[in-house]
Amino acid sequence: MTVATVGLAEGSPAPDPDQVDLQKITAIEAQGGQMTHPEGSLGSSALADANGRLQNWVLQNPAVTAGFNSIAFVGPDTLDLRWKGQLPSALGPVLDELKTSGVTVRPVEVPWSRQEILDAVQVMLKLTSSEDVNFYMVGPNSDGDGIKAVVNASPASSNRAAIEDSLKAAAGDIPVTVVFEEHTTKLASIDRRHDTEPFWGGAAVTSLTDGRSCTTLAPARKPDGTTGLIAARHCGRNQLYETYDDGLGGNDVGTAGGGVVSTDSVFIKGKIVGWQDFTGAWNSSDFNPLVPGADPGLGDEVCSNGAFSGRICDGPLMVMAVDQFTTLDDGSNVGPGFWFSNRNRDGMQAHAALGDGDSGGAVFSWANSNRQIQSNGMAVKIRTDEYTSCPGSPDLVRFCSPDGFAINISAVNNSLDTHLITTVLPSP
């Protein structure tokens, strides 16, 4: 049989912008259509106008607004203007004018200015690289008198007391409330092609130098705390990656290093990552949490997870050979890995297991009934003397095969000196 790497080459037909817009509109509709204020909610047009005028006045008068903290909607016709110290006299005429429009602005003294809180938050954010901290959100608390940090909980967050102490020390005298929670949800409009920070595995990325589009395996961390995404080296090394640009513009994902030839793997660093992989269809925002990976066994049943084919689990795919090595198009020998196939048990009927653009994506198995996934390896190659119709993205001309090859997950991690960033949910 003949084989080929499975990166999507530059020059493939561009997606139809109208189709992309339709997908985006559909995603917005899935969230309930247009955003509206429920009846009886706070936020009349007069309050919104008053808030805008105050915010703009603060921006236009930096010499006297150093004490500004925040503005809060507290009633149908009332705003709280939070300020450190006394309000500047220059603000008096603005408040008088707002009062004639029916809006009451109540001065509320707080111990910290907005800038003091934001400066402290910036120091806290620097801990993401030196400590095992991944923020879901961090910023002023609802009262404006301190900071609230919601930290994504993960196995590496087991030393929570030390993390909390570090965050509080970074904020200095400003009080900090630290909460540890699981947060994995993204907006429906954020999908495999349009991922945003924190980036997940399973998304489509494009090399800005080679122009090749591939799939990311999973989020990972190095011993020094650096986080990033693992991808296939043949898709591009020593260059910048961004999310797939289909006319909407790509988001910078990070910079790839030189990678490792023997496992065809590369580490993309530069942005914050989560601990999930996109799954489901090629254009979906579906995801599954990761648990620590494991190499597959012979006869194991697995799924492939390419950004252009989407998740393929029909059959399911069968591991046909393990601890194998193979040669890529550039002549490099890679492995150890495993061949997997999407054929009926009689070996006659074949369906796609992998295709162009899916290179770098995870081949995984279901870890438990909580729908956590366990990465078994990274897809890098397909058989090309037997093609099948391609599932997934309809706007590209691609080749798909019933047989694929993946590098063992242990070999990928060992060669890059990484481990996957995972979370452990409650047992079923």
Coordinates of C-alpha atoms in Angstrom, one line a residue:
M1 CA 0.0 0.0 0.0
T2 CA 1.1 3.6 -0.4
V3 CA 0.9 6.2 2.3
A4 CA 1.1 10.0 2.7
T5 CA 1.2 12.5 5.5
V6 CA -2.1 14.2 6.1
G7 CA -1.6 18.0 6.4
L8 CA -3.8 20.1 4.2
A9 CA -1.6 21.7 1.6
E10 CA -1.6 25.4 0.7
G11 CA -3.8 26.1 -2.4
S12 CA -6.8 24.0 -1.3
P13 CA -10.1 25.8 -2.3
A14 CA -11.1 28.5 0.1
P15 CA -14.4 28.2 2.0
D16 CA -17.4 29.9 0.7
P17 CA -17.8 33.1 2.8
D18 CA -21.6 32.9 2.6
Q19 CA -21.5 29.5 4.1
V20 CA -19.2 30.7 6.9
D21 CA -21.6 33.5 7.6
L22 CA -24.5 31.1 7.7
Q23 CA -22.6 28.9 10.2
K24 CA -21.9 31.9 12.4
I25 CA -25.5 33.0 12.3
T26 CA -26.7 29.5 13.1
A27 CA -24.3 29.5 16.1
I28 CA -25.7 32.8 17.4
E29 CA -29.3 31.5 16.9
A30 CA -28.4 28.4 19.0
Q31 CA -27.7 30.8 21.9
G32 CA -31.2 32.3 21.7
G33 CA -30.9 34.7 18.8
Q34 CA -30.6 38.4 19.5
M35 CA -29.7 39.5 23.0
T36 CA -32.6 41.3 24.7
H37 CA -33.2 42.6 28.2
P38 CA -35.9 40.8 30.0
E39 CA -38.9 42.8 31.2
G40 CA -38.2 44.5 34.5
S41 CA -34.5 44.2 34.3
L42 CA -32.2 47.1 35.2
G43 CA -30.7 49.2 32.5
S44 CA -33.1 51.8 31.1
S45 CA -31.9 53.9 28.2
A46 CA -31.5 56.9 30.5
L47 CA -29.2 54.8 32.8
A48 CA -27.2 53.5 29.9
D49 CA -26.8 57.0 28.6
A50 CA -25.7 58.3 32.0
N51 CA -23.2 55.5 32.4
G52 CA -21.7 56.2 29.0
R53 CA -21.4 59.9 29.7
L54 CA -19.6 59.2 33.1
Q55 CA -17.3 56.6 31.6
N56 CA -16.3 59.0 28.7
W57 CA -15.8 61.9 31.2
V58 CA -13.4 59.7 33.2
L59 CA -11.4 58.8 30.0
Q60 CA -11.3 62.5 28.9
N61 CA -10.1 63.9 32.2
P62 CA -7.2 61.7 33.4
A63 CA -5.7 64.4 35.5
V64 CA -8.5 64.4 38.0
T65 CA -9.9 60.8 37.7
A66 CA -7.1 58.7 39.3
G67 CA -9.5 57.7 42.0
F68 CA -12.2 56.2 39.7
N69 CA -13.1 52.7 40.6
S70 CA -16.3 51.6 38.8
I71 CA -20.0 52.3 38.1
A72 CA -22.8 50.0 39.2
F73 CA -26.4 49.9 38.2
V74 CA -28.3 49.6 41.4
G75 CA -31.9 50.6 40.6
P76 CA -34.3 51.6 37.8
D77 CA -33.0 55.2 38.0
T78 CA -29.8 55.0 40.2
L79 CA -26.1 54.5 39.6
D80 CA -23.4 54.1 42.2
L81 CA -20.2 55.9 41.3
R82 CA -17.4 54.2 43.2
W83 CA -14.4 56.3 43.9
K84 CA -11.3 56.3 46.0
G85 CA -11.3 59.5 48.0
Q86 CA -13.5 62.5 47.3
L87 CA -15.1 63.1 43.9
P88 CA -13.3 65.9 41.9
S89 CA -15.2 69.2 41.9
A90 CA -15.0 69.3 38.1
L91 CA -17.5 66.4 38.0
G92 CA -20.2 68.4 39.8
P93 CA -21.7 69.9 36.7
V94 CA -22.0 66.5 35.0
L95 CA -23.8 65.0 38.0
D96 CA -26.2 68.0 38.1
E97 CA -27.0 67.5 34.5
L98 CA -27.7 63.8 34.9
K99 CA -29.9 64.6 37.9
T100 CA -32.2 66.7 35.7
S101 CA -32.6 63.8 33.3
G102 CA -34.0 61.7 36.1
V103 CA -30.9 59.7 37.0
T104 CA -29.5 59.7 40.5
V105 CA -25.7 59.1 40.8
R106 CA -24.7 58.1 44.4
P107 CA -21.0 58.5 45.3
V108 CA -19.6 55.5 47.1
E109 CA -16.2 55.6 48.6
V110 CA -14.0 52.5 48.1
P111 CA -10.4 51.8 49.2
W112 CA -8.9 51.1 45.8
S113 CA -9.0 52.8 42.4
R114 CA -9.6 50.9 39.2
Q115 CA -6.0 51.3 38.1
E116 CA -4.6 50.0 41.4
I117 CA -6.8 46.9 41.1
L118 CA -5.8 46.3 37.5
D119 CA -2.1 46.7 38.3
A120 CA -2.4 44.1 41.0
V121 CA -4.3 41.8 38.5
Q122 CA -1.4 42.1 36.0
V123 CA 1.0 40.9 38.6
M124 CA -1.3 37.9 39.4
L125 CA -1.6 37.0 35.7
K126 CA 2.2 36.6 35.5
L127 CA 1.8 33.6 37.8
T128 CA 0.3 31.6 35.0
S129 CA 3.7 30.8 33.7
S130 CA 5.5 30.2 37.0
E131 CA 2.7 28.6 38.9
D132 CA 0.1 26.0 37.9
V133 CA -2.7 28.7 37.6
N134 CA -5.2 28.9 34.8
F135 CA -7.8 31.6 35.4
Y136 CA -11.4 31.3 34.3
M137 CA -11.8 34.9 35.4
V138 CA -9.8 37.4 37.5
G139 CA -10.6 41.0 38.2
P140 CA -12.4 43.4 40.5
N141 CA -15.1 41.8 42.7
S142 CA -18.7 42.9 42.4
D143 CA -18.3 45.5 45.2
G144 CA -15.2 47.0 43.7
D145 CA -13.4 46.8 47.0
G146 CA -11.1 43.8 46.2
I147 CA -10.2 41.1 43.7
K148 CA -11.9 37.8 42.9
A149 CA -10.0 35.1 41.1
V150 CA -11.8 32.1 39.8
V151 CA -9.1 29.5 39.1
N152 CA -9.8 26.5 36.9
A153 CA -9.3 23.4 39.1
S154 CA -7.2 20.6 37.7
P155 CA -5.1 17.8 39.1
A156 CA -2.1 20.1 39.1
S157 CA -4.0 22.5 41.3
S158 CA -3.9 20.0 44.2
N159 CA -1.7 22.4 46.2
R160 CA -4.5 25.0 46.3
A161 CA -3.3 26.6 49.5
A162 CA 0.0 27.5 48.0
I163 CA -1.7 28.9 44.9
E164 CA -4.0 31.0 47.0
D165 CA -1.1 32.3 49.0
S166 CA 0.8 33.2 45.8
L167 CA -2.1 35.1 44.3
K168 CA -2.7 37.0 47.5
A169 CA 0.9 37.9 47.8
A170 CA 0.9 39.1 44.2
A171 CA -2.0 41.5 44.9
G172 CA -0.2 43.2 47.8
D173 CA -2.5 45.0 50.2
I174 CA -5.6 44.5 48.0
P175 CA -7.8 41.7 49.4
V176 CA -8.2 38.7 47.1
T177 CA -10.9 36.0 47.2
V178 CA -9.8 32.8 45.4
V179 CA -12.3 30.3 44.2
F180 CA -11.5 27.0 42.5
E181 CA -14.0 25.7 40.0
E182 CA -14.3 23.6 36.9
H183 CA -15.1 25.7 33.8
T184 CA -15.1 24.1 30.3
T185 CA -17.8 25.9 28.4
K186 CA -17.2 28.1 25.3
L187 CA -19.7 30.1 23.3
A188 CA -21.4 28.1 20.5
S189 CA -19.8 30.5 17.9
I190 CA -16.3 29.4 19.0
D191 CA -15.6 26.2 17.1
R192 CA -12.8 24.1 15.7
R193 CA -11.9 26.9 13.1
H194 CA -12.4 29.9 15.3
D195 CA -10.9 29.0 18.6
T196 CA -9.9 31.7 21.1
E197 CA -7.7 31.8 24.2
P198 CA -7.6 29.5 26.2
F199 CA -7.0 27.3 23.2
W200 CA -8.1 23.7 23.1
G201 CA -6.9 20.6 21.2
G202 CA -8.8 19.3 18.2
A203 CA -8.9 22.7 16.5
A204 CA -7.7 23.6 13.0
V205 CA -4.5 25.7 12.8
T206 CA -2.6 27.1 9.8
S207 CA 1.2 27.6 9.5
L208 CA 1.8 31.2 8.5
T209 CA 5.0 30.3 6.6
D210 CA 4.1 27.0 4.9
G211 CA 0.4 27.6 4.6
R212 CA -0.4 24.1 5.7
S213 CA -3.5 23.5 7.7
C214 CA -3.7 20.7 10.3
T215 CA -5.2 19.7 13.6
T216 CA -3.8 20.2 17.1
L217 CA -3.5 17.1 19.3
A218 CA -4.1 18.4 22.8
P219 CA -3.0 21.1 25.3
A220 CA 0.3 20.2 27.1
R221 CA 2.8 21.5 29.6
K222 CA 6.6 21.3 29.9
P223 CA 8.5 20.9 33.1
D224 CA 9.3 24.6 33.4
G225 CA 5.5 25.4 33.3
T226 CA 5.3 26.5 29.7
T227 CA 2.0 25.6 28.2
G228 CA 1.0 25.1 24.6
L229 CA -0.5 22.8 22.0
I230 CA 1.0 19.7 20.4
A231 CA 0.8 19.3 16.6
A232 CA 2.4 17.4 13.8
R233 CA 5.9 18.6 12.8
H234 CA 5.4 18.1 9.1
C235 CA 2.7 20.8 9.2
G236 CA 5.3 23.4 10.0
R237 CA 8.1 24.1 12.5
N238 CA 9.9 27.2 13.7
Q239 CA 7.0 29.4 12.6
L240 CA 3.8 31.1 13.7
Y241 CA 0.5 29.3 13.8
E242 CA -3.0 30.9 13.7
T243 CA -6.5 29.4 13.7
Y244 CA -7.9 28.5 10.3
D245 CA -8.5 31.6 8.3
D246 CA -11.7 31.2 6.3
G247 CA -12.3 34.8 5.5
L248 CA -13.1 35.8 9.1
G249 CA -9.4 36.2 10.0
G250 CA -7.3 33.9 12.1
N251 CA -6.4 34.2 15.8
D252 CA -2.7 33.9 16.8
V253 CA -2.2 30.5 18.5
G254 CA 1.6 30.6 19.1
T255 CA 5.0 29.8 17.7
A256 CA 6.2 26.2 17.0
G257 CA 9.7 25.1 17.9
G258 CA 11.9 22.8 15.8
G259 CA 10.0 19.7 16.9
V260 CA 11.2 16.1 16.9
V261 CA 11.7 14.2 13.6
S262 CA 11.3 10.7 15.0
T263 CA 7.8 11.3 16.3
D264 CA 6.8 14.0 13.8
S265 CA 5.7 16.2 16.7
V266 CA 6.1 19.9 17.5
F267 CA 5.2 22.1 20.5
I268 CA 3.3 25.3 19.8
K269 CA 3.8 27.7 22.7
G270 CA 2.7 31.3 23.4
K271 CA -0.9 31.3 24.5
I272 CA -2.9 30.0 27.4
V273 CA -4.5 26.6 26.9
G274 CA -7.4 24.7 28.5
W275 CA -7.7 21.0 29.2
Q276 CA -10.3 20.0 26.6
D277 CA -10.3 18.8 23.0
F278 CA -12.9 19.9 20.5
T279 CA -14.8 16.8 19.3
G280 CA -18.0 16.3 17.3
A281 CA -18.4 17.6 13.7
W282 CA -15.8 19.5 11.8
N283 CA -17.6 22.8 12.5
S284 CA -18.8 22.0 16.1
S285 CA -18.1 23.6 19.4
D286 CA -18.6 20.2 21.1
F287 CA -15.8 19.2 23.5
N288 CA -14.7 16.5 25.9
P289 CA -12.4 16.8 28.9
L290 CA -9.1 15.0 28.8
V291 CA -7.7 12.4 31.2
P292 CA -4.1 11.2 31.1
G293 CA -3.4 9.4 27.8
A294 CA -2.3 5.8 27.2
D295 CA -1.0 3.9 24.3
P296 CA -3.6 1.5 22.7
G297 CA -3.6 -2.2 22.7
L298 CA -3.9 -4.5 19.6
G299 CA -7.6 -4.8 18.7
D300 CA -8.4 -1.7 20.8
E301 CA -11.4 0.4 19.6
V302 CA -10.6 4.0 19.0
C303 CA -11.9 7.3 17.4
S304 CA -10.1 9.8 15.3
N305 CA -10.5 13.5 15.9
G306 CA -9.6 15.6 12.9
A307 CA -10.5 19.2 12.5
F308 CA -11.5 18.8 8.9
S309 CA -13.2 15.4 9.0
G310 CA -14.6 15.8 12.5
R311 CA -14.8 13.0 15.0
I312 CA -15.0 9.6 13.4
C313 CA -16.2 6.8 15.7
D314 CA -18.4 4.7 13.4
G315 CA -17.4 1.1 13.4
P316 CA -15.6 2.0 15.7
L317 CA -12.1 2.2 14.4
M318 CA -10.0 -0.8 15.1
V319 CA -6.3 -0.8 16.1
M320 CA -4.7 -3.3 13.6
A321 CA -1.0 -3.1 14.5
V322 CA 0.9 -1.6 17.4
D323 CA 4.5 -0.4 18.1
Q324 CA 5.0 0.2 14.4
F325 CA 7.3 2.6 12.6
T326 CA 6.7 4.1 9.2
T327 CA 8.3 6.5 6.7
L328 CA 6.8 9.9 5.9
D329 CA 6.9 11.7 2.6
D330 CA 10.1 13.5 3.5
G331 CA 11.9 10.2 4.1
S332 CA 12.0 10.4 7.9
N333 CA 11.2 7.2 9.9
V334 CA 8.7 7.8 12.7
G335 CA 7.3 5.8 15.5
P336 CA 6.5 3.9 17.6
G337 CA 2.9 4.1 16.6
F338 CA -0.2 2.1 15.5
W339 CA -2.3 1.5 12.5
F340 CA -6.0 1.9 12.8
S341 CA -8.8 1.1 10.3
N342 CA -12.4 1.8 9.7
R343 CA -13.6 -1.4 8.0
N344 CA -16.4 -3.8 8.8
R345 CA -15.2 -6.9 10.6
D346 CA -15.2 -8.9 7.3
G347 CA -12.7 -6.4 5.9
M348 CA -14.7 -5.7 2.8
Q349 CA -16.7 -2.5 3.5
A350 CA -14.4 0.5 4.0
H351 CA -15.2 4.0 5.4
A352 CA -13.0 7.0 6.1
A353 CA -10.8 6.8 9.2
L354 CA -8.7 9.9 8.5
G355 CA -8.1 12.5 5.8
D356 CA -6.2 15.6 4.7
G357 CA -6.0 18.3 7.3
D358 CA -6.6 15.8 10.2
S359 CA -2.8 15.4 10.8
G360 CA -1.9 16.2 14.4
G361 CA -5.3 15.3 15.7
A362 CA -5.9 12.8 18.5
V363 CA -6.8 9.2 18.1
F364 CA -8.6 8.5 21.3
S365 CA -10.7 6.1 23.3
W366 CA -13.5 6.9 25.7
A367 CA -12.1 6.8 29.2
N368 CA -15.4 6.4 31.1
S369 CA -19.2 7.0 31.0
N370 CA -18.5 10.7 31.8
R371 CA -17.4 11.1 28.2
Q372 CA -13.9 11.9 29.2
I373 CA -11.4 11.1 26.4
Q374 CA -8.0 9.4 26.7
S375 CA -5.6 10.3 23.9
N376 CA -3.9 7.2 22.5
G377 CA -1.8 8.8 19.8
M378 CA -1.4 11.6 17.2
A379 CA -2.5 11.0 13.6
V380 CA 0.2 11.7 11.0
K381 CA -0.4 9.5 8.0
I382 CA -3.0 7.8 5.7
R383 CA -3.0 5.0 3.2
T384 CA -3.3 6.5 -0.3
D385 CA -3.8 3.5 -2.6
E386 CA -7.4 3.2 -1.3
Y387 CA -9.5 6.3 -1.0
T388 CA -12.9 6.8 0.5
S389 CA -15.4 9.7 0.5
C390 CA -14.6 12.3 3.1
P391 CA -16.9 13.2 6.0
G392 CA -16.8 16.7 7.4
S393 CA -15.9 20.0 5.8
P394 CA -17.8 20.3 2.4
D395 CA -15.9 23.3 1.2
L396 CA -12.5 21.7 0.5
V397 CA -11.3 19.1 -1.9
R398 CA -9.6 16.4 0.3
F399 CA -8.5 12.8 0.3
C400 CA -9.6 10.4 3.0
S401 CA -8.6 6.8 3.7
P402 CA -9.9 3.9 5.7
D403 CA -6.5 3.3 7.2
G404 CA -4.5 5.7 9.3
F405 CA -1.3 5.8 11.3
A406 CA -0.7 7.5 14.7
I407 CA 2.3 8.0 16.9
N408 CA 1.9 6.6 20.4
I409 CA 1.0 9.2 22.9
S410 CA 3.8 8.1 25.2
A411 CA 6.3 8.6 22.4
V412 CA 5.0 12.0 21.6
N413 CA 5.2 13.2 25.2
N414 CA 8.6 11.6 25.8
S415 CA 10.1 13.2 22.8
L416 CA 8.8 16.7 23.4
D417 CA 9.3 16.4 27.2
T418 CA 5.6 17.3 27.7
H419 CA 2.5 15.9 29.5
L420 CA -1.1 16.5 28.5
I421 CA -3.0 19.0 30.6
T422 CA -5.9 17.0 31.9
T423 CA -8.8 17.2 34.3
V424 CA -10.4 14.5 36.4
L425 CA -14.1 14.7 36.8
P426 CA -16.1 12.6 39.3
S427 CA -16.2 8.9 38.6
P428 CA -19.4 7.5 37.1

